Tab-separated table of C-alpha atoms in Angstrom:
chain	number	residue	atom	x	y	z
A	1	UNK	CA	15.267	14.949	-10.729
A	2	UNK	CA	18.791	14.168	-11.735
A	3	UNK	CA	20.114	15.152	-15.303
A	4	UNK	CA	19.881	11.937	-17.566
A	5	UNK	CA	22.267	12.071	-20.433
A	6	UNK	CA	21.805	8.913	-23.627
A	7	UNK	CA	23.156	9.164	-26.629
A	8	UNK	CA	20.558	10.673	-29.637
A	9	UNK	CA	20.421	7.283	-31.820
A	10	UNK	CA	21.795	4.257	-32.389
A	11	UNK	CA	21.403	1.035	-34.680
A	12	UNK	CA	21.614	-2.654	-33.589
A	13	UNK	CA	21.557	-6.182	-35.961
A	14	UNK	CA	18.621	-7.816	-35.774
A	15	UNK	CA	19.454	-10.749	-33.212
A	16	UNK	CA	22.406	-9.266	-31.038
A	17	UNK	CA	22.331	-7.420	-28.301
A	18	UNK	CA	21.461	-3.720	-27.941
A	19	UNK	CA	23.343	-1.700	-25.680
A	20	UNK	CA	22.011	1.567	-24.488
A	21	UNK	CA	24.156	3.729	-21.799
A	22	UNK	CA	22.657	6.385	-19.688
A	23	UNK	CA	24.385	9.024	-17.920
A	24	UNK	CA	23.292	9.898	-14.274
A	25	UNK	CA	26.126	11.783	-12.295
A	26	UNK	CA	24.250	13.702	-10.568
A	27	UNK	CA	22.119	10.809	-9.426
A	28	UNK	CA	21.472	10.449	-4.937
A	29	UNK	CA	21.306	7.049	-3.268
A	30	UNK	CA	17.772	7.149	-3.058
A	31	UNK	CA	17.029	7.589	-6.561
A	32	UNK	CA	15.851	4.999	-9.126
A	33	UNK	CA	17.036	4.536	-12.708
A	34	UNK	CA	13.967	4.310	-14.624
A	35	UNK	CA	13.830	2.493	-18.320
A	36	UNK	CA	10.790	3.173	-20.485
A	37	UNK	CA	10.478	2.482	-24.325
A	38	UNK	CA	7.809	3.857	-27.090
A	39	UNK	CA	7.118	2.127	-29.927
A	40	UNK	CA	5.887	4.617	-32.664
A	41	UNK	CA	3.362	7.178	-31.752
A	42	UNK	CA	1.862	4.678	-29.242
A	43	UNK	CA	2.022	4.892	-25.536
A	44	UNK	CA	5.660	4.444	-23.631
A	45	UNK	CA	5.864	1.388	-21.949
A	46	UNK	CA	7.772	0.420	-18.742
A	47	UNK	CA	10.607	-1.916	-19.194
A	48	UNK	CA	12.453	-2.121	-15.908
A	49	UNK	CA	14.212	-0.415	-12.851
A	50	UNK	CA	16.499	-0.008	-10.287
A	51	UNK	CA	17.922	1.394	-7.514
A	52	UNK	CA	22.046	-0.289	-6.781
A	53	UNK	CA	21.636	-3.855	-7.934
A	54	UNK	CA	21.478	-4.840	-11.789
A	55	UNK	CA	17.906	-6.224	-12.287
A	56	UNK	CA	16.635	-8.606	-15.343
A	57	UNK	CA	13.245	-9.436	-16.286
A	58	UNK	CA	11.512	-10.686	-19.467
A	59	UNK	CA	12.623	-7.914	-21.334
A	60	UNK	CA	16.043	-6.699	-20.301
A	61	UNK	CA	18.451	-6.543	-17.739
A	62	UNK	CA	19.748	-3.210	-16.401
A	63	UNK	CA	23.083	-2.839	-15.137
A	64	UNK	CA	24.128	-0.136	-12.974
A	65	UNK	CA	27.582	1.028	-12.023
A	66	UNK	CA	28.763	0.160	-8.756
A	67	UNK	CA	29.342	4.434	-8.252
A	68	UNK	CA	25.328	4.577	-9.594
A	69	UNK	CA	26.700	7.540	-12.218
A	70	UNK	CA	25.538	5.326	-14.984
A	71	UNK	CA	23.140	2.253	-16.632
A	72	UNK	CA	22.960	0.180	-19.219
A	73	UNK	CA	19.900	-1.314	-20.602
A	74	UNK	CA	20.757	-4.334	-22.417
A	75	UNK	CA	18.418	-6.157	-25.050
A	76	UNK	CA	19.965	-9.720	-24.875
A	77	UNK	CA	18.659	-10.335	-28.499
A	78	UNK	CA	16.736	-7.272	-30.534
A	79	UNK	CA	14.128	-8.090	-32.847
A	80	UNK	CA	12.541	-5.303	-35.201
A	81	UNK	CA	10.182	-4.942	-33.155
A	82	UNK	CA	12.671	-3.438	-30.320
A	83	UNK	CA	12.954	-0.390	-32.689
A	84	UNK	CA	11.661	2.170	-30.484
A	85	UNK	CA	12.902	5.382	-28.501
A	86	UNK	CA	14.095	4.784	-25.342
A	87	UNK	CA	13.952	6.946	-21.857
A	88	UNK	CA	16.222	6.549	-19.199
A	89	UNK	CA	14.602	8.355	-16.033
A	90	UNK	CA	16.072	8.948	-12.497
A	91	UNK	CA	13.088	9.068	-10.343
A	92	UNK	CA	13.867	11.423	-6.946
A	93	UNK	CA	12.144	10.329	-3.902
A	94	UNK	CA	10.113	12.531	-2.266
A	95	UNK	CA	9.288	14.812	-4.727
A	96	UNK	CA	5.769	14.135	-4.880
A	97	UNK	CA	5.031	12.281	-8.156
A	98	UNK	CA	7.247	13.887	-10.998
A	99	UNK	CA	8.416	11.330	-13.378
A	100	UNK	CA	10.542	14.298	-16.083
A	101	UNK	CA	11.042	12.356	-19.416
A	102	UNK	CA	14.388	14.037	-21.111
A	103	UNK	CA	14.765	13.077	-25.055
A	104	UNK	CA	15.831	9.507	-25.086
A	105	UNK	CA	17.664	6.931	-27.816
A	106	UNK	CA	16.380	6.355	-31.066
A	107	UNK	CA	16.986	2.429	-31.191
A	108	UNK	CA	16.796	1.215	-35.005
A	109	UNK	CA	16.970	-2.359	-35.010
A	110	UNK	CA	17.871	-3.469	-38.617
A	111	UNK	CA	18.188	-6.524	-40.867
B	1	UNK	CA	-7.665	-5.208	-19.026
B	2	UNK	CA	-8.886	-2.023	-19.998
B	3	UNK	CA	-5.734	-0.428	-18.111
B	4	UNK	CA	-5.438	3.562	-18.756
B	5	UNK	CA	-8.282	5.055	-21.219
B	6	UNK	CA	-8.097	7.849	-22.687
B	7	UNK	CA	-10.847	9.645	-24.972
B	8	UNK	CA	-11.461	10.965	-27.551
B	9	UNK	CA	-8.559	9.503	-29.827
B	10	UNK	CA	-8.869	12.288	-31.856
B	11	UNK	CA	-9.601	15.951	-31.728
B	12	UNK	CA	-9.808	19.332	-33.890
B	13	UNK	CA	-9.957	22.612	-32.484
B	14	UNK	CA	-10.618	26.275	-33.479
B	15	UNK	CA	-8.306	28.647	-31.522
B	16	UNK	CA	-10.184	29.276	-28.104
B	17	UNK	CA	-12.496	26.576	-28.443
B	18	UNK	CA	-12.421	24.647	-25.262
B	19	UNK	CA	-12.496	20.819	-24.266
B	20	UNK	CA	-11.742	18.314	-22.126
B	21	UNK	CA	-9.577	15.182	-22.837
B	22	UNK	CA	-10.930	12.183	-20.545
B	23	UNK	CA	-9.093	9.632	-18.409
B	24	UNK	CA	-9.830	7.228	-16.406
B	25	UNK	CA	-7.707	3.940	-14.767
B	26	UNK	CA	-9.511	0.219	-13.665
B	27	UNK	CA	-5.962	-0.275	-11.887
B	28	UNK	CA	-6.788	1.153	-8.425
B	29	UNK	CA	-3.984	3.488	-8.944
B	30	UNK	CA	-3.421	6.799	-6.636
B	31	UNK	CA	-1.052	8.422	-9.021
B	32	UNK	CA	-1.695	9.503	-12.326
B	33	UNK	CA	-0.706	12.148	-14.809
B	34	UNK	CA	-0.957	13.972	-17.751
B	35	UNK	CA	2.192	14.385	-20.415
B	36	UNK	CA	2.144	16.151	-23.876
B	37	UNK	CA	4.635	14.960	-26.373
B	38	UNK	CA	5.368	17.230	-29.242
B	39	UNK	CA	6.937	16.407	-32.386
B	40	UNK	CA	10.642	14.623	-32.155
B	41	UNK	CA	10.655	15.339	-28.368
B	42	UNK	CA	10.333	13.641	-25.392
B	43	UNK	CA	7.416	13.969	-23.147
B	44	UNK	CA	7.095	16.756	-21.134
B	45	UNK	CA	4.943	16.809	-17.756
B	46	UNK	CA	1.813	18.926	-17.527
B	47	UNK	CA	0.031	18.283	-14.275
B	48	UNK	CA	0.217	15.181	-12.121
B	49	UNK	CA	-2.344	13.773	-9.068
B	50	UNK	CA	-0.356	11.720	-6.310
B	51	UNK	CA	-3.832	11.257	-4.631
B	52	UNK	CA	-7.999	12.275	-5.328
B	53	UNK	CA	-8.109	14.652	-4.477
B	54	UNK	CA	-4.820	16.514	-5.013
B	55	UNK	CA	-2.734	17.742	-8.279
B	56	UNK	CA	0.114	19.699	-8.705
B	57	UNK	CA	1.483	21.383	-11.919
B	58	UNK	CA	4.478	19.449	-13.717
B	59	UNK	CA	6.671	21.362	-16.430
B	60	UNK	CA	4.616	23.018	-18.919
B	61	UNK	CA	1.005	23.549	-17.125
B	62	UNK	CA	0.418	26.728	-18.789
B	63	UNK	CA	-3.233	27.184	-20.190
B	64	UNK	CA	-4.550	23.761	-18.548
B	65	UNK	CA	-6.813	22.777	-16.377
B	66	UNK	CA	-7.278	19.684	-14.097
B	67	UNK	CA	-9.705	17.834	-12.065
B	68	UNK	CA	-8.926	14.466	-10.384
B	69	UNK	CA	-12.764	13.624	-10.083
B	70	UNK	CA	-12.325	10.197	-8.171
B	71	UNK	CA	-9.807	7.591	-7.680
B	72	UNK	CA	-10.742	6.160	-11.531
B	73	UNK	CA	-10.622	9.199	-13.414
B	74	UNK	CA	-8.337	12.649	-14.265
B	75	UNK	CA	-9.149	15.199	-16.469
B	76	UNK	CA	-7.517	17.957	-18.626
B	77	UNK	CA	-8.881	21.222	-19.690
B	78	UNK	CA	-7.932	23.651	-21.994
B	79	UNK	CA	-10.243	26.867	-21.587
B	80	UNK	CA	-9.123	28.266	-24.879
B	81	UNK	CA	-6.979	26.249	-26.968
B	82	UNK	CA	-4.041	27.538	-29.086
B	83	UNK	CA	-2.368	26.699	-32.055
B	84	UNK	CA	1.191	25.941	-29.400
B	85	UNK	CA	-1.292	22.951	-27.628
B	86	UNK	CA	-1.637	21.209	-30.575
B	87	UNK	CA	0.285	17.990	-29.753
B	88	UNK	CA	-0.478	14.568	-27.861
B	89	UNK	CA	-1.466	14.024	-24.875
B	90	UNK	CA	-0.652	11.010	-22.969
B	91	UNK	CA	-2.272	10.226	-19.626
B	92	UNK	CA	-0.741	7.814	-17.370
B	93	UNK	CA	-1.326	6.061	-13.730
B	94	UNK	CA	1.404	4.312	-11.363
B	95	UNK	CA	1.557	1.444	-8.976
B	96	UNK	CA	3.512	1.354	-6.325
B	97	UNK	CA	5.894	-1.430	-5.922
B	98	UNK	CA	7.674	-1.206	-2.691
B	99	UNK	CA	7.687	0.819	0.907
B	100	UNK	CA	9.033	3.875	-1.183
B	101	UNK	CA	6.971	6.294	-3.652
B	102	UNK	CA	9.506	6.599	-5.580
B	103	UNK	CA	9.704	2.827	-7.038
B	104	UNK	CA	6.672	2.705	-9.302
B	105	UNK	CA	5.709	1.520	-12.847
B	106	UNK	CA	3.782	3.938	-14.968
B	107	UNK	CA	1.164	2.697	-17.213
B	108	UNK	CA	0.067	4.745	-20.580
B	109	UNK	CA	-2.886	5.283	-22.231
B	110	UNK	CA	-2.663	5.353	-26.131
B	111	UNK	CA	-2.881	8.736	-26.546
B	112	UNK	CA	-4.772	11.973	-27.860
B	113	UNK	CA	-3.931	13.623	-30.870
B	114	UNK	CA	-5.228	17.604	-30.776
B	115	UNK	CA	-4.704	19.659	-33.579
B	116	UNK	CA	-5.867	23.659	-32.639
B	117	UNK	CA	-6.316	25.705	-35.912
C-alpha cells in the first residue's frame, strides 16, 4: 500500500471545522484514500472514501488534490464527540484484501 | 443489526495457555479480518480472508492461527499465548461497493481485550 503520512495530533473548537491533511505521494491511480475514525478503545469506524473526486456524506467531505498526493478530511462542524483518532488509508487494488492502518491523528475537539 | 461479533469481550491468559477469539458477521460479507491494536498504536494486520475458504497472513501473523469456518464466521488461534500477544484484537468484515475490490467499507467488531501473564 502507499505510505500515508498525518500529522500526530491536533485540537479543534468545538463548532468549527476540523481539518485533517493526509499525505499520499506515493499514491497510483487506482488507489483509494480511505478515512476511518476510533472513538476511544471502541471499534474504528468508516467515515468516507475516494478515489479522484472530493466526496461528502453525512459525516464529512474529503477533498483530494487534483495530483491525488494528498486529502483532507474536513468536519464541517466538530462536536466533542468527534474527538477521536483518525486513519487515513490508501487502499491498493489488487492486492488481495490488505487494508495496513499506519498511526493516525489524535483529533481533540475542545470547549 | 448484530453487524461484526466478536467473543469473549474479555480474556486472561497464563503464558502458553491456548484459545480462540470468535467472530462471526450477519452482513453476507466475503472479506473479513483480524487486527491487533497495541497500546498508543495503530492497528496492525494479522491475518485476513478475501473468501471461505481462503486466508492469507497480514503484518504481524506470528504465533496465530486461523480458520475461516463459513461465510459467517473467522477465527483466531493462539496455540500458546505470550506475554507480547497481550493486546486487542479487532475483527472486521467488508462490503464491496463498486466493480473494484479495492472500494470497500470495513465494519468492526468492538473488540477483545487479552491480557497473557
Amino acid at each position: 500500500d502507499a505510505k500515508t503520512t498525518q500529522p500526530t495530533s491536533m485540537d479543534c473548537a468545538e463548532g468549527r471545522a476540523a481539518n485533517l491533511p493526509c499525505n499520499h505521494s506515493t499514491i497510483s491511480g487506482n488507489e483509494y484514500v480511505y478515512w476511518y475514525r476510533q472513538i476511544h478503545s471502541q471499534g474504528p469506524q468508516y467515515i468516507i472514501h475516494g478515489l479522484k473526486n472530493n466526496e461528502t456524506n453525512e459525516m464529512a467531505s474529503l477533498i483530494i488534490t487534483e495530483d491525488r498526493k494528498s486529502s483532507t478530511l474536513i468536519l464541517p462542524h466538530a462536536t466533542l464527540r468527534d474527538t477521536a483518532v483518525y486513519y487515513c488509508i490508501v487502499r491498493v487494488y489488487n492486492q488481495g484484501g490488505k487494508l495496513i492502518f499506519g498511526q493516525g491523528t489524535e483529533l481533540s475537539v475542545k470547549p | 443489526n448484530a453487524g461484526v461479533t466478536q467473543t469473549p469481550k474479555f480474556q486472561v491468559l497464563k503464558t502458553g495457555q491456548s484459545m480462540t477469539l470468535q467472530c462471526a458477521q450477519d452482513m453476507n460479507h466475503n472479506s473479513m479480518y483480524w487486527y491487533r491494536q497495541d497500546p498508543g498504536m495503530g492497528l496492525r494486520l494479522i491475518y485476513y480472508s478475501a473468501s471461505e475458504g481462503t486466508t492469507d497472513k497480514g503484518e504481524v501473523p506470528n504465533g496465530y492461527n486461523v480458520s475461516r469456518l463459513n461465510k459467517r464466521e473467522f477465527s483466531l488461534r493462539l496455540e500458546s499465548a505470550a506475554p507480547s500477544q497481550t493486546s486487542v484484537y479487532f475483527c472486521a468484515s467488508s462490503e464491496v461497493l463498486g466493480r473494484y475490490s479495492t472500494n470497500e467499507k470495513l465494519f468492526f467488531g468492538s473488540g477483545t481485550q487479552l491480557s497473557v501473564l
